[in-house]
CSV table of C-alpha atoms and ligand atoms in Angstrom, one decimal:
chain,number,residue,atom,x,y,z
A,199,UNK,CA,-19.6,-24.2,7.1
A,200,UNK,CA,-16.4,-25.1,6.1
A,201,UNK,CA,-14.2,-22.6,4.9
A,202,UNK,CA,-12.8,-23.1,0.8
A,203,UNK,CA,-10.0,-20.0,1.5
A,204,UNK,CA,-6.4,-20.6,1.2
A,205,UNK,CA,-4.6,-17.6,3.4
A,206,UNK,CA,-2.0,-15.5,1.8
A,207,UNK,CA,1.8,-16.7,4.1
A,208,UNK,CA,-0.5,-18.9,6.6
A,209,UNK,CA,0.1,-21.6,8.1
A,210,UNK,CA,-3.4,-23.2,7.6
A,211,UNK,CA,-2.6,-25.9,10.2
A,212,UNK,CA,-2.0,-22.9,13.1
A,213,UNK,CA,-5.8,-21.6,12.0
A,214,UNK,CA,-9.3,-23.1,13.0
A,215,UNK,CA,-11.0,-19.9,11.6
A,216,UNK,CA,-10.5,-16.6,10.9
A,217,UNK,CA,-12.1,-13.6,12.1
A,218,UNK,CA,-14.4,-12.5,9.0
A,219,UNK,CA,-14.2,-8.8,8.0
A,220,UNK,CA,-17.6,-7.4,6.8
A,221,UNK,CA,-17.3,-3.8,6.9
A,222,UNK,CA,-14.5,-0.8,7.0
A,223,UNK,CA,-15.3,3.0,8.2
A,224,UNK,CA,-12.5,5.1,8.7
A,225,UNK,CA,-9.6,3.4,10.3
A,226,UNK,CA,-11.6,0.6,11.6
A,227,UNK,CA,-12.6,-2.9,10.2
A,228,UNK,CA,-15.7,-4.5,11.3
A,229,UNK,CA,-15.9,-7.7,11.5
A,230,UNK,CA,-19.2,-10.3,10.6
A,231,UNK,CA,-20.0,-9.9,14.7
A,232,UNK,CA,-19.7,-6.3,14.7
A,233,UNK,CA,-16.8,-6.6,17.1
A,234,UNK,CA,-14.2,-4.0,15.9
A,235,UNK,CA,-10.3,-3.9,15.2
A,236,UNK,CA,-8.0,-0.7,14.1
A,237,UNK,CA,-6.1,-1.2,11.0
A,238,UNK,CA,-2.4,-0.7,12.5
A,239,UNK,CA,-1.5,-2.4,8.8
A,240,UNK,CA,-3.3,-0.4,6.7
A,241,UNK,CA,-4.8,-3.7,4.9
A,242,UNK,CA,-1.2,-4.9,3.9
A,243,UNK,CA,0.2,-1.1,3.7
A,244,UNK,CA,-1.7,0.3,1.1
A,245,UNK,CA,-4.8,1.7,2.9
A,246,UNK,CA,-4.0,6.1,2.7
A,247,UNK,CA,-7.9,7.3,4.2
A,248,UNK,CA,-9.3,4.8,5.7
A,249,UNK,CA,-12.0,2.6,4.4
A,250,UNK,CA,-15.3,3.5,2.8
A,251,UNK,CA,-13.7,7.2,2.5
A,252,UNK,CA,-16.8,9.0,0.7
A,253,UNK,CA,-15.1,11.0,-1.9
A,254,UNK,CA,-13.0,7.9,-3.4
A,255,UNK,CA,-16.6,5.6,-3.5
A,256,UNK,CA,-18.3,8.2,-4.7
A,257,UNK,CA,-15.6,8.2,-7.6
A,258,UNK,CA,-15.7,4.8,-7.9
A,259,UNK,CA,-19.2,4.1,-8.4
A,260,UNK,CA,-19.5,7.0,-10.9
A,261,UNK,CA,-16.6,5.1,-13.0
A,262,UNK,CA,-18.3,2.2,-12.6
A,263,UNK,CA,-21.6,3.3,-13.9
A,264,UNK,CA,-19.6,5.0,-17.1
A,265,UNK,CA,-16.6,2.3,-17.8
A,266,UNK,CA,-15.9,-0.6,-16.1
A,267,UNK,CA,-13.1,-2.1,-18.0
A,268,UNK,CA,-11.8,-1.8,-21.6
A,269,UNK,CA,-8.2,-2.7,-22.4
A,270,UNK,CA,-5.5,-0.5,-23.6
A,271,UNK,CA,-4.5,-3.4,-26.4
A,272,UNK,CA,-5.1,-1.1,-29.9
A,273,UNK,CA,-7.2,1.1,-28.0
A,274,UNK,CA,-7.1,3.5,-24.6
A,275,UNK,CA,-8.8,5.1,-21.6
A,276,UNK,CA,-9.3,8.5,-20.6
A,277,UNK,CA,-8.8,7.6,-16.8
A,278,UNK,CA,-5.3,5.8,-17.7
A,279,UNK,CA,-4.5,8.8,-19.7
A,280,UNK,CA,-5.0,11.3,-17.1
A,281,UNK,CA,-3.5,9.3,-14.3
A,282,UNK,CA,-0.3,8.6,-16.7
A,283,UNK,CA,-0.3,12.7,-16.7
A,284,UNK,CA,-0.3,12.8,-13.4
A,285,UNK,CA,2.1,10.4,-12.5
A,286,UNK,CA,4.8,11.8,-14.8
A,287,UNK,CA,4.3,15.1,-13.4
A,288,UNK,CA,5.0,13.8,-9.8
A,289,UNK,CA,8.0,11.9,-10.4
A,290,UNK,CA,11.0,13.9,-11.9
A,291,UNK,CA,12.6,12.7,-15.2
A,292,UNK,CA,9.7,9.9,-16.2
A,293,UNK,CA,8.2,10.1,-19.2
A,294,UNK,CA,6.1,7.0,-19.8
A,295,UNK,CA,4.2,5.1,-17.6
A,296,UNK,CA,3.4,1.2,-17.9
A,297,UNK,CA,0.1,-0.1,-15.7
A,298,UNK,CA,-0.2,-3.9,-14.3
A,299,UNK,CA,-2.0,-5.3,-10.7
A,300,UNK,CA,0.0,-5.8,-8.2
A,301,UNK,CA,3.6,-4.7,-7.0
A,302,UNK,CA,5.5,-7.8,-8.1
A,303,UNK,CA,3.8,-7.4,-11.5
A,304,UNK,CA,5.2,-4.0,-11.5
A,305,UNK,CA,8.5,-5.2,-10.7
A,306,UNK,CA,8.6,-8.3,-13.6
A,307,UNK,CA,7.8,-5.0,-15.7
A,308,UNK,CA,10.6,-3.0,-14.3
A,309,UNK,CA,13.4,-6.2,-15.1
A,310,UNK,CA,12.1,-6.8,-18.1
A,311,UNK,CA,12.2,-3.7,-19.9
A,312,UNK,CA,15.4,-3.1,-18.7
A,313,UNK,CA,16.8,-5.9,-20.7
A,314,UNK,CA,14.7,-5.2,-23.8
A,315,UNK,CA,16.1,-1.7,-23.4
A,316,UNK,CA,19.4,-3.1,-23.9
A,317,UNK,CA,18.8,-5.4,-26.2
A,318,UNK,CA,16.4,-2.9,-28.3
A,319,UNK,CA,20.2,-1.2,-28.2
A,320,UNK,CA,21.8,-4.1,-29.4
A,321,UNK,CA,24.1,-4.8,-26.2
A,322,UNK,CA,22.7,-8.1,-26.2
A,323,UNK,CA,25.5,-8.5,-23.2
A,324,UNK,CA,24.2,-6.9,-20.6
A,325,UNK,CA,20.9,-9.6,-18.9
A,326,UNK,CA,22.4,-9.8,-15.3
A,327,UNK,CA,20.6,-8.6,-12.5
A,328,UNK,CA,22.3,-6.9,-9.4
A,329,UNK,CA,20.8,-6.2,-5.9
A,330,UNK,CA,20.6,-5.7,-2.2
A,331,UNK,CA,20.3,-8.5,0.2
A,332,UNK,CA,17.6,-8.6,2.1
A,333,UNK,CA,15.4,-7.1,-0.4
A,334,UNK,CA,11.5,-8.1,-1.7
A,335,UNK,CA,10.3,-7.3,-4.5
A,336,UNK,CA,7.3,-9.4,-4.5
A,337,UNK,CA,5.9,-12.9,-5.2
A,338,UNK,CA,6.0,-13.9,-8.8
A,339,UNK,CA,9.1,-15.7,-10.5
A,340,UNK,CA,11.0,-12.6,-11.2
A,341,UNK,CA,10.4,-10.5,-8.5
A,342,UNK,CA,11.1,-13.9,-6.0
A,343,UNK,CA,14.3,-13.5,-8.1
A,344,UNK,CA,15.2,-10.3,-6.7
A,345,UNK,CA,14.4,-10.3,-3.7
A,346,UNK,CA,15.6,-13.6,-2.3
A,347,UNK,CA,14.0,-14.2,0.9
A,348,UNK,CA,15.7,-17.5,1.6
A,349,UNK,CA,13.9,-18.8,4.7
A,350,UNK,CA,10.5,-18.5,2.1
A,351,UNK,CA,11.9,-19.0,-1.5
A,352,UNK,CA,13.8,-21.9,-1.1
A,353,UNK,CA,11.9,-24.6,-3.0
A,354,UNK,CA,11.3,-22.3,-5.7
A,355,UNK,CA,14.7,-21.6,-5.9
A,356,UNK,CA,15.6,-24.0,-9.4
A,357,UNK,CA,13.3,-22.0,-10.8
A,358,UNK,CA,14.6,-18.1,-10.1
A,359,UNK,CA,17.5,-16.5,-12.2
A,360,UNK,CA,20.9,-15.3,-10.2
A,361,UNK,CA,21.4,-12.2,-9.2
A,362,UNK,CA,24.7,-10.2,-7.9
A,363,UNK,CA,23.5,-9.5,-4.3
A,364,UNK,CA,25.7,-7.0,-2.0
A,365,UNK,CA,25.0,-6.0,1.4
A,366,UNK,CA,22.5,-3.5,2.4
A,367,UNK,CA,23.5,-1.0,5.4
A,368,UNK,CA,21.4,-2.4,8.4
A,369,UNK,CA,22.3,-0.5,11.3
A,370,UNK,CA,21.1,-3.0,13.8
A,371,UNK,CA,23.1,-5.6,12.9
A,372,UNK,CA,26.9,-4.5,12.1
A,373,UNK,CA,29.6,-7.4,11.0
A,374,UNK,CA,32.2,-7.4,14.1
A,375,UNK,CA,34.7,-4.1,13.8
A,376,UNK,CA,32.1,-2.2,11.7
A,377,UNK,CA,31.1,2.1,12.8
A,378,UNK,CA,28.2,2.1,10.6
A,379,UNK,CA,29.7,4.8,8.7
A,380,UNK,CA,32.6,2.5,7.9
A,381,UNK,CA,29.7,-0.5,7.1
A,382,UNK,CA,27.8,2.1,4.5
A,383,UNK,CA,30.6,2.7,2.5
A,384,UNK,CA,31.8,-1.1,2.3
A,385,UNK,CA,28.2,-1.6,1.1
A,386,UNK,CA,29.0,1.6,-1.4
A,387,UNK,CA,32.3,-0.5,-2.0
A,388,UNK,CA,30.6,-4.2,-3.0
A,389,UNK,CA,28.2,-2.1,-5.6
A,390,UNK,CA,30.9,-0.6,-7.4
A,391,UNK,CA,33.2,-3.8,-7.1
A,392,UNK,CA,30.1,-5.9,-8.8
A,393,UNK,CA,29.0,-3.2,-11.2
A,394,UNK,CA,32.5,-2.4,-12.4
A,395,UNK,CA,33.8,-6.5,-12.4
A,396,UNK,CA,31.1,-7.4,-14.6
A,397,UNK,CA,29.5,-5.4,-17.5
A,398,UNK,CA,27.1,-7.4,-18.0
A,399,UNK,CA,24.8,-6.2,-15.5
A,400,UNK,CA,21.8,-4.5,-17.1
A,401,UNK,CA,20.4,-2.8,-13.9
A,402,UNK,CA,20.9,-2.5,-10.5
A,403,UNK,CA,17.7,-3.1,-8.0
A,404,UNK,CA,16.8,-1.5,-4.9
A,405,UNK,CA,13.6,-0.6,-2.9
A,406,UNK,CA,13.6,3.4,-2.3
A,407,UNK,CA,14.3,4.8,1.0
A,408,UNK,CA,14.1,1.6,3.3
A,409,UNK,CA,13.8,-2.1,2.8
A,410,UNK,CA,10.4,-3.1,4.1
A,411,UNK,CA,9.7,-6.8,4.5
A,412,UNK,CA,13.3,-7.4,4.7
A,413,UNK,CA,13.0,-5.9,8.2
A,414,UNK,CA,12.1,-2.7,8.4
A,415,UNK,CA,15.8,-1.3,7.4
A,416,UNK,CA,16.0,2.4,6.7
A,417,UNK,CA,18.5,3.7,4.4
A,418,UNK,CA,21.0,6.6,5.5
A,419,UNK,CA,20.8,9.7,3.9
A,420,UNK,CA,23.0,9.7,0.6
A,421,UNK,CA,23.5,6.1,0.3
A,422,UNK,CA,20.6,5.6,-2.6
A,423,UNK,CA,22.0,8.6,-4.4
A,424,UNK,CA,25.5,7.2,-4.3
A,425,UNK,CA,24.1,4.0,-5.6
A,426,UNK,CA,22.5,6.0,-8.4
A,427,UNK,CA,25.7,7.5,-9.3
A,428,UNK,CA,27.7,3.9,-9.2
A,429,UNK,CA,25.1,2.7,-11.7
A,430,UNK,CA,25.5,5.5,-13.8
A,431,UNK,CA,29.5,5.6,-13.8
A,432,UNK,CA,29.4,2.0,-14.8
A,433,UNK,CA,26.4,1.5,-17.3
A,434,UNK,CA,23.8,0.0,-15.5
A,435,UNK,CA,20.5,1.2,-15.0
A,436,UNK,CA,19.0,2.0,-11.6
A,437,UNK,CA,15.7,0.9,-10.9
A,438,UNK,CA,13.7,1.5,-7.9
A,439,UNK,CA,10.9,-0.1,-6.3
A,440,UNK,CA,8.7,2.8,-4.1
A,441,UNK,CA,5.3,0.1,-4.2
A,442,UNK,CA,5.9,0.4,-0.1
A,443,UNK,CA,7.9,3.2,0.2
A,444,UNK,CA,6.5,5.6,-2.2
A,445,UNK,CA,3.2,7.9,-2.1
A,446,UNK,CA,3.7,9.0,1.3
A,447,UNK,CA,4.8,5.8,3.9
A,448,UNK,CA,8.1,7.5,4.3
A,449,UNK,CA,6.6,11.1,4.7
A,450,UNK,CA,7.3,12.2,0.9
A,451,UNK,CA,4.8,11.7,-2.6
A,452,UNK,CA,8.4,10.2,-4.2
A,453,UNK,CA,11.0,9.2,-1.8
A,454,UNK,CA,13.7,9.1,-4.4
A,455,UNK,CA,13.1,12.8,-5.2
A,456,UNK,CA,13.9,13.2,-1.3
A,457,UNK,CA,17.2,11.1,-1.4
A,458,UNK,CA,18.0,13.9,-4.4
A,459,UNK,CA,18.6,11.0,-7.2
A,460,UNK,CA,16.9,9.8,-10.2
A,461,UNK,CA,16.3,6.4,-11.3
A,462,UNK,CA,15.8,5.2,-14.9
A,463,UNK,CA,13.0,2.9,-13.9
A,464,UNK,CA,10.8,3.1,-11.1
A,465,UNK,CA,7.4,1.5,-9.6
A,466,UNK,CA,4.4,2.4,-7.7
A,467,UNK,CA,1.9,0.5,-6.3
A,468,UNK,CA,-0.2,-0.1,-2.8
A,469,UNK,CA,-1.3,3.4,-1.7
A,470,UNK,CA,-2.2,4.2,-5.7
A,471,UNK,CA,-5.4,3.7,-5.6
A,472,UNK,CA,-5.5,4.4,-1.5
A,473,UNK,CA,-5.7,1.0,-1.2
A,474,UNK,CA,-8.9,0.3,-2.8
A,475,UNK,CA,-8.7,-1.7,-5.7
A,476,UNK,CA,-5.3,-3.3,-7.4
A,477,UNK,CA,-3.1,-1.2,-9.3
A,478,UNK,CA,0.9,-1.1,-10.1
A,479,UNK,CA,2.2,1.8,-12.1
A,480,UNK,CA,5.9,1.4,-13.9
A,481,UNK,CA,7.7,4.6,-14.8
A,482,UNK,CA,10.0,5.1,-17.4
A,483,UNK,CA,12.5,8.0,-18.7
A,484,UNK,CA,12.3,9.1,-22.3
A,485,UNK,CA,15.8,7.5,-23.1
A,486,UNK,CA,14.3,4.3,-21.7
A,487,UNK,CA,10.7,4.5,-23.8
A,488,UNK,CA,12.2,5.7,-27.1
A,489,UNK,CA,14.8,2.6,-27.1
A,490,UNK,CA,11.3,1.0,-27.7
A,491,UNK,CA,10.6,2.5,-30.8
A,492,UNK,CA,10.6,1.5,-34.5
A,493,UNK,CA,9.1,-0.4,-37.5
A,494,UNK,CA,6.9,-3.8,-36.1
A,495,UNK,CA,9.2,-5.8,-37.5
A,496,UNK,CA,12.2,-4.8,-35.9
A,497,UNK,CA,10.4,-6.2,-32.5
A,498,UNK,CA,11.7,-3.8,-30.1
A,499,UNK,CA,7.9,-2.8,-28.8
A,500,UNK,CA,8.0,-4.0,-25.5
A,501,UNK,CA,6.1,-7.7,-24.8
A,502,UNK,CA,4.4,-7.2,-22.2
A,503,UNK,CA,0.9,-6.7,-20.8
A,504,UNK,CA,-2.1,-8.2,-18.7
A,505,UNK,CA,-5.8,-8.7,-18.9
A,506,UNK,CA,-6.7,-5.9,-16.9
A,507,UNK,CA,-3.4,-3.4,-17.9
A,508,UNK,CA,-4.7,0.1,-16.9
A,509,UNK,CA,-8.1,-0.3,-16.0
A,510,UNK,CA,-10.1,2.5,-15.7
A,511,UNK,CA,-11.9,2.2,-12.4
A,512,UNK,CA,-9.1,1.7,-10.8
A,513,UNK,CA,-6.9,4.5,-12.6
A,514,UNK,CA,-10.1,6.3,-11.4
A,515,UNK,CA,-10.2,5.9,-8.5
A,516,UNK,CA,-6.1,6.4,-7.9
A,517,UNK,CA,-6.8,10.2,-9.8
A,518,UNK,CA,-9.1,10.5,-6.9
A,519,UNK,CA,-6.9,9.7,-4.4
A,520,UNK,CA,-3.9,11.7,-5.7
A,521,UNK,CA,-6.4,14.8,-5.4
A,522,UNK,CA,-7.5,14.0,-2.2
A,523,UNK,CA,-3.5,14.4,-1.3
A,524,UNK,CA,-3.0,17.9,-2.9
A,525,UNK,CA,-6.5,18.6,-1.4
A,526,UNK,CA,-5.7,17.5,2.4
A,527,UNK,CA,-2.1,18.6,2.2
A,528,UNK,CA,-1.5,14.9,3.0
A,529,UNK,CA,2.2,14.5,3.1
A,530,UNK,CA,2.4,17.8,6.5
A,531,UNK,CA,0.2,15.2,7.9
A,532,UNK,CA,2.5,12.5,7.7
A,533,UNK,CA,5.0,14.6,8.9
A,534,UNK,CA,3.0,15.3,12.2
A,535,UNK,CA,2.3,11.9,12.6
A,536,UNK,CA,5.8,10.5,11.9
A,537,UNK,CA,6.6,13.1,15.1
A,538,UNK,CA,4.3,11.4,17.1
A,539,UNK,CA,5.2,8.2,16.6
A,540,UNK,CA,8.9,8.9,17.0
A,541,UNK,CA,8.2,10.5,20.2
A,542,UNK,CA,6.8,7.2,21.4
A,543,UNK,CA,9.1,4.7,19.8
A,544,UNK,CA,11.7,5.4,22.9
A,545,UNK,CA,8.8,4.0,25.4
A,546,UNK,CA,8.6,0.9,23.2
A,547,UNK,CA,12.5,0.5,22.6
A,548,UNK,CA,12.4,0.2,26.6
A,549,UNK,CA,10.1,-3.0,26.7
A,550,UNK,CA,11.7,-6.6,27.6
A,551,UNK,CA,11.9,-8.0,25.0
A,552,UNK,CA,12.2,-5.6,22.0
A,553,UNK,CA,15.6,-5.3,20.8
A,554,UNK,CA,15.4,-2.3,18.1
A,555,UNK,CA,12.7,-0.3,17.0
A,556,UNK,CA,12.8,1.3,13.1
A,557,UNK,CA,11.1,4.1,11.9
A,558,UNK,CA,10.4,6.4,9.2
A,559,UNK,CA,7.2,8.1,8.3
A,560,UNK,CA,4.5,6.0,9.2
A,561,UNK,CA,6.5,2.6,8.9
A,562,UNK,CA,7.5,0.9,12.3
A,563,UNK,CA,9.4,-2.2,12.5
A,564,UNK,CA,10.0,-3.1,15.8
A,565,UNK,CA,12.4,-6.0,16.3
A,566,UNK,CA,11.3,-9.1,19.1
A,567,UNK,CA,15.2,-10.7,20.2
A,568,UNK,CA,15.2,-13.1,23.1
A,569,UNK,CA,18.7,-12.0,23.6
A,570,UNK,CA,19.2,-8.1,23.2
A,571,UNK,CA,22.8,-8.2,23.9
A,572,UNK,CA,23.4,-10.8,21.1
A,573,UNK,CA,20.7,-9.6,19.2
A,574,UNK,CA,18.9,-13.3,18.9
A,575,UNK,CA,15.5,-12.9,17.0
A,576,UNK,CA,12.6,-14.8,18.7
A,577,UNK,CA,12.5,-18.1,17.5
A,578,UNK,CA,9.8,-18.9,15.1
A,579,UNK,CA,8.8,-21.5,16.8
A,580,UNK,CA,7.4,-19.2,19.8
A,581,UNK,CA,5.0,-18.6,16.9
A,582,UNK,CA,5.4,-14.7,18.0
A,583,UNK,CA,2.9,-14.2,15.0
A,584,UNK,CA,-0.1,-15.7,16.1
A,585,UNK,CA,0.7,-14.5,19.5
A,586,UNK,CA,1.1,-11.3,18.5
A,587,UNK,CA,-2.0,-11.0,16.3
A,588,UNK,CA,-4.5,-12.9,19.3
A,589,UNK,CA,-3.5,-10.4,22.1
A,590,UNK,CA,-3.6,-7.7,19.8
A,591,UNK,CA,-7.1,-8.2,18.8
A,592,UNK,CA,-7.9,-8.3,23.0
A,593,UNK,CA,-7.0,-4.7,22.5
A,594,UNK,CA,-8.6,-3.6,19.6
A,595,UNK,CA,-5.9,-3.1,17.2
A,596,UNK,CA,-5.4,-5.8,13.8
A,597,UNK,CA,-1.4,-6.3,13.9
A,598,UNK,CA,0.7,-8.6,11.2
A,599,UNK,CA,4.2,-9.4,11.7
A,600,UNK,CA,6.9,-10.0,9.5
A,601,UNK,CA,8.3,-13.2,11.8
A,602,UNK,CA,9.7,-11.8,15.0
A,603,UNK,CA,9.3,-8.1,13.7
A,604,UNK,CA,6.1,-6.4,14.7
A,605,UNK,CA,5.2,-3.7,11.7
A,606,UNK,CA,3.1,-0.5,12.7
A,607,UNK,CA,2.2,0.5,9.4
A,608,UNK,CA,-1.1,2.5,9.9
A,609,UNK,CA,-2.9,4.0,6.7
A,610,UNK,CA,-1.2,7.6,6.2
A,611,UNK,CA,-4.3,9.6,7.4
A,612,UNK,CA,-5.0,8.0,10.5
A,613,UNK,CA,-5.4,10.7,13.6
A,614,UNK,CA,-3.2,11.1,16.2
A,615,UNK,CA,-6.2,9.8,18.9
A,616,UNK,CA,-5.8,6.7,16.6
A,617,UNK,CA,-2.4,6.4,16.3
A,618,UNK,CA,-1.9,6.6,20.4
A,619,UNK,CA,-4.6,3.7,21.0
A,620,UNK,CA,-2.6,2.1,18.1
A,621,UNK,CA,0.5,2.7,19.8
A,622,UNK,CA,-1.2,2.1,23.6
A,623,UNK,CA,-2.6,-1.1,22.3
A,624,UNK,CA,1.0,-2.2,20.6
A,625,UNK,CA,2.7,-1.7,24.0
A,626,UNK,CA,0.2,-3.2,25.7
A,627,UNK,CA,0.3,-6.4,23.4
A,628,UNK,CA,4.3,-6.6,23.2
A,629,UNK,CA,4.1,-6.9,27.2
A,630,UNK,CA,1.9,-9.4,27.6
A,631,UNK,CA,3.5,-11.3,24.9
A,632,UNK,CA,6.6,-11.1,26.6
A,633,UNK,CA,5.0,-13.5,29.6
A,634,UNK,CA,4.1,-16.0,27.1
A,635,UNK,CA,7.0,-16.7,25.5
B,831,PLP,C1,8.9,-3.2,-1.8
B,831,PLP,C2,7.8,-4.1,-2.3
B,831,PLP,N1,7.8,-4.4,-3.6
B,831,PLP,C3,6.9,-5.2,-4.2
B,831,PLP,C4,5.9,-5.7,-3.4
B,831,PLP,C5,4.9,-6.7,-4.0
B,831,PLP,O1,3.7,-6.0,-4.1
B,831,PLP,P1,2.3,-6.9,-4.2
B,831,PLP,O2,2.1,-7.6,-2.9
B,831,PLP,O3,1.3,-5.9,-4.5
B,831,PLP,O4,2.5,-7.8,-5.4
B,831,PLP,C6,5.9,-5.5,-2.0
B,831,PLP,C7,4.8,-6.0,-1.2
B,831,PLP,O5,4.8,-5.9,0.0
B,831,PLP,C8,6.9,-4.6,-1.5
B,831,PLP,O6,6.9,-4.3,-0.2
């Protein structure tokens, strides 16, 4: 039968079919011939426990029999309302918490109350963006807007608003005459430079702790508090996106308590709900929500909301998973398991043709040049993705890439036994790639 799906960042013309997934236990994926594959992606880094992890169904078919879905226009849930709790409680300094779908919904949410919050203030001024190159912040207008990904945002390009965009520190890749000690603090030196040129920047954007699909780029320690304090010396909010980074993939429940600063704004997402059903979470400080209040007719409520804004079997199912972390001790594990996989990411920085490996937690970019000395990513038309993908299946393991960057992003409680055929099956795959291209 012929298929009616459109793939998400597919080349449909590469694709005769596609393997069909029927069933998940634990950290496999079964597909419609019962054949096998480990998720070394965590379903698009969001999975936390594995698939078809009792406690979490259990919870979600005992919402499901109670409340499916009532919206929180004029009225509210309980399960929003605890989760809200929860998450304000995790994340120092919020106060409020806004719900939508999906990360880059979370991230229009973040932009956009930042500029009603100055307007609500009457410094109708300040409606420019600033932010990192390299960044992604998702897939709708506004979040294409911040994180500019050139090679796949061009044509949409008319549409997007400017942004001030400085360099992030990217160790890998230094400008000529750079330590990257020297590099951080020019990167320090173009924030300040745009935030203090131009006061009309309302907030400055980042991704906490490491960029992810710009390619795997881990930030230095200090560097995202420093940018904290250039936003604050110069009146611009600071607003940071954890929907990869956050909830354990860097080995802490809030990586910016970690890099010891506070934002104003900041969004969850992904491993919310342990990646079972969609769910973005925007946090905001008290300063932030109270600019918000005041008679309807002054108009400052915020305008904003979706169909299914905090829906209850999903915000069920994210207070189960949330326990199930307190309960398991979840983030020690991550440690152990970020050990682990540092231990082998020497063996793989060794292969032919892999020119960096990045890591942090249990996030692993590792970078595919055809020149290491020059540092010359493969060239997409090697098609390192589809290569990549087909030998990993021959050894068991589901990879993506992001281009010529291979991403080992395995969901946050997967076992060590896992995580060395994972890493087994990686090297494995990255070698005989190597002959191929
Ligand atoms: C840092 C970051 N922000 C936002 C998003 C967008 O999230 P979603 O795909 O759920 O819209 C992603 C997705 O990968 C992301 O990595």
């Amino acid at each position: 039968m012929e298929s009616r799906v459109w793939h998400p960042y597919t080349q449909m013309g590469d694709w005769s079919k596609f393997d069909s997934i029927t069933r998940g236990k634990g950290m496999w994926l079964y597909d419609s011939r019962g054949r096998r594959l480990l998720d070394g992606v965590a379903s698009m880094w969001c999975n936390v426990w594995g698939h078809s992890r009792e406690e979490l169904v259990r919870s979600m078919v005992s919402q499901t029999r109670r409340l499916q879905h009532s919206s929180l226009f004029n009225l509210t849930n309980d399960k929003a309302e605890e989760l809200a709790r929860m998450l304000v409680r995790m994340a120092p300094n919020m106060y409020r918490v806004f719900y939508s779908d999906d990360g880059s919904t979370a991230m229009e949410v973040s932009v956009k109350m930042a500029l009603q919050y100055w307007h609500n203030k009457d410094e109708k001024r300040k409606t420019r963006i600033a932010t990192l190159e390299n960044g992604y912040h998702g897939d709708t207008v506004g979040a294409m807007s911040l994180g500019y990904v050139p090679a796949f945002f061009s044509s949409y390009k008319p549409l997007l608003f400017p942004a001030f965009r400085t360099p992030a520190p990217d160790r890998y890749r230094l400008p000529p005459g750079f330590t990257f000690e020297r590099f951080q603090d020019h990167c320090l030196d173009k924030i300040e430079g745009v935030l203090s040129k131009h006061e009309n920047i309302a907030a400055f954007v980042m991704e906490s702790g490491a960029q992810v699909a710009g390619g795997v780029t881990i930030f230095p320690d200090g560097f995202q508090k420093k940018v904290g304090k250039i936003c604050r010396d110069h009146g611009a909010l600071f607003i940071l996106d954890e929907i990869a980074t956050g909830l354990g993939r860097l080995g802490s429940m809030v990586e910016y308590k970690t890099q010891g600063c506070v934002p104003d704004i900041v969004s969850f997402g992904k491993m919310l709900t342990a990646g079972y059903l969609p769910l973005a979470a925007t946090l905001a400080t008290k300063e932030i929500y109270e600019s918000f209040l005041g008679q309807y007719k002054d108009m400052k409520h915020f305008f904003h909301g979706h169909t299914f804004t905090g829906n209850p079997l999903a915000c069920a199912t994210a207070i189960a998973n949330l326990r199930l972390y307190k309960r398991h001790n979840l983030i020690s594990r991550v440690e152990k398991s970020s050990a682990y996989l540092q231990k082998r990411a020497a063996e793989i920085t060794r292969l032919e043709i892999v020119g960096d490996v990045r890591h942090k937690g249990m996030l692993m970019g590792i970078e595919l040049v055809s020149d290491a000395v020059k540092k010359t990513p493969i060239s997409p038309d090697k098609k390192v993705y589809q290569k990549v993908f087909k030998e990993a299946k021959k050894h068991g393991i589901y990879l993506r890439t992001l281009g010529h960057i291979v991403m080992l992003v395995p969901p946050l409680a997967m076992p060590e036994e896992d995580l060395e055929f994972l890493v087994d099956g990686t090297i494995s795959t990255i070698r005989n790639v190597s002959k191929k291209i």
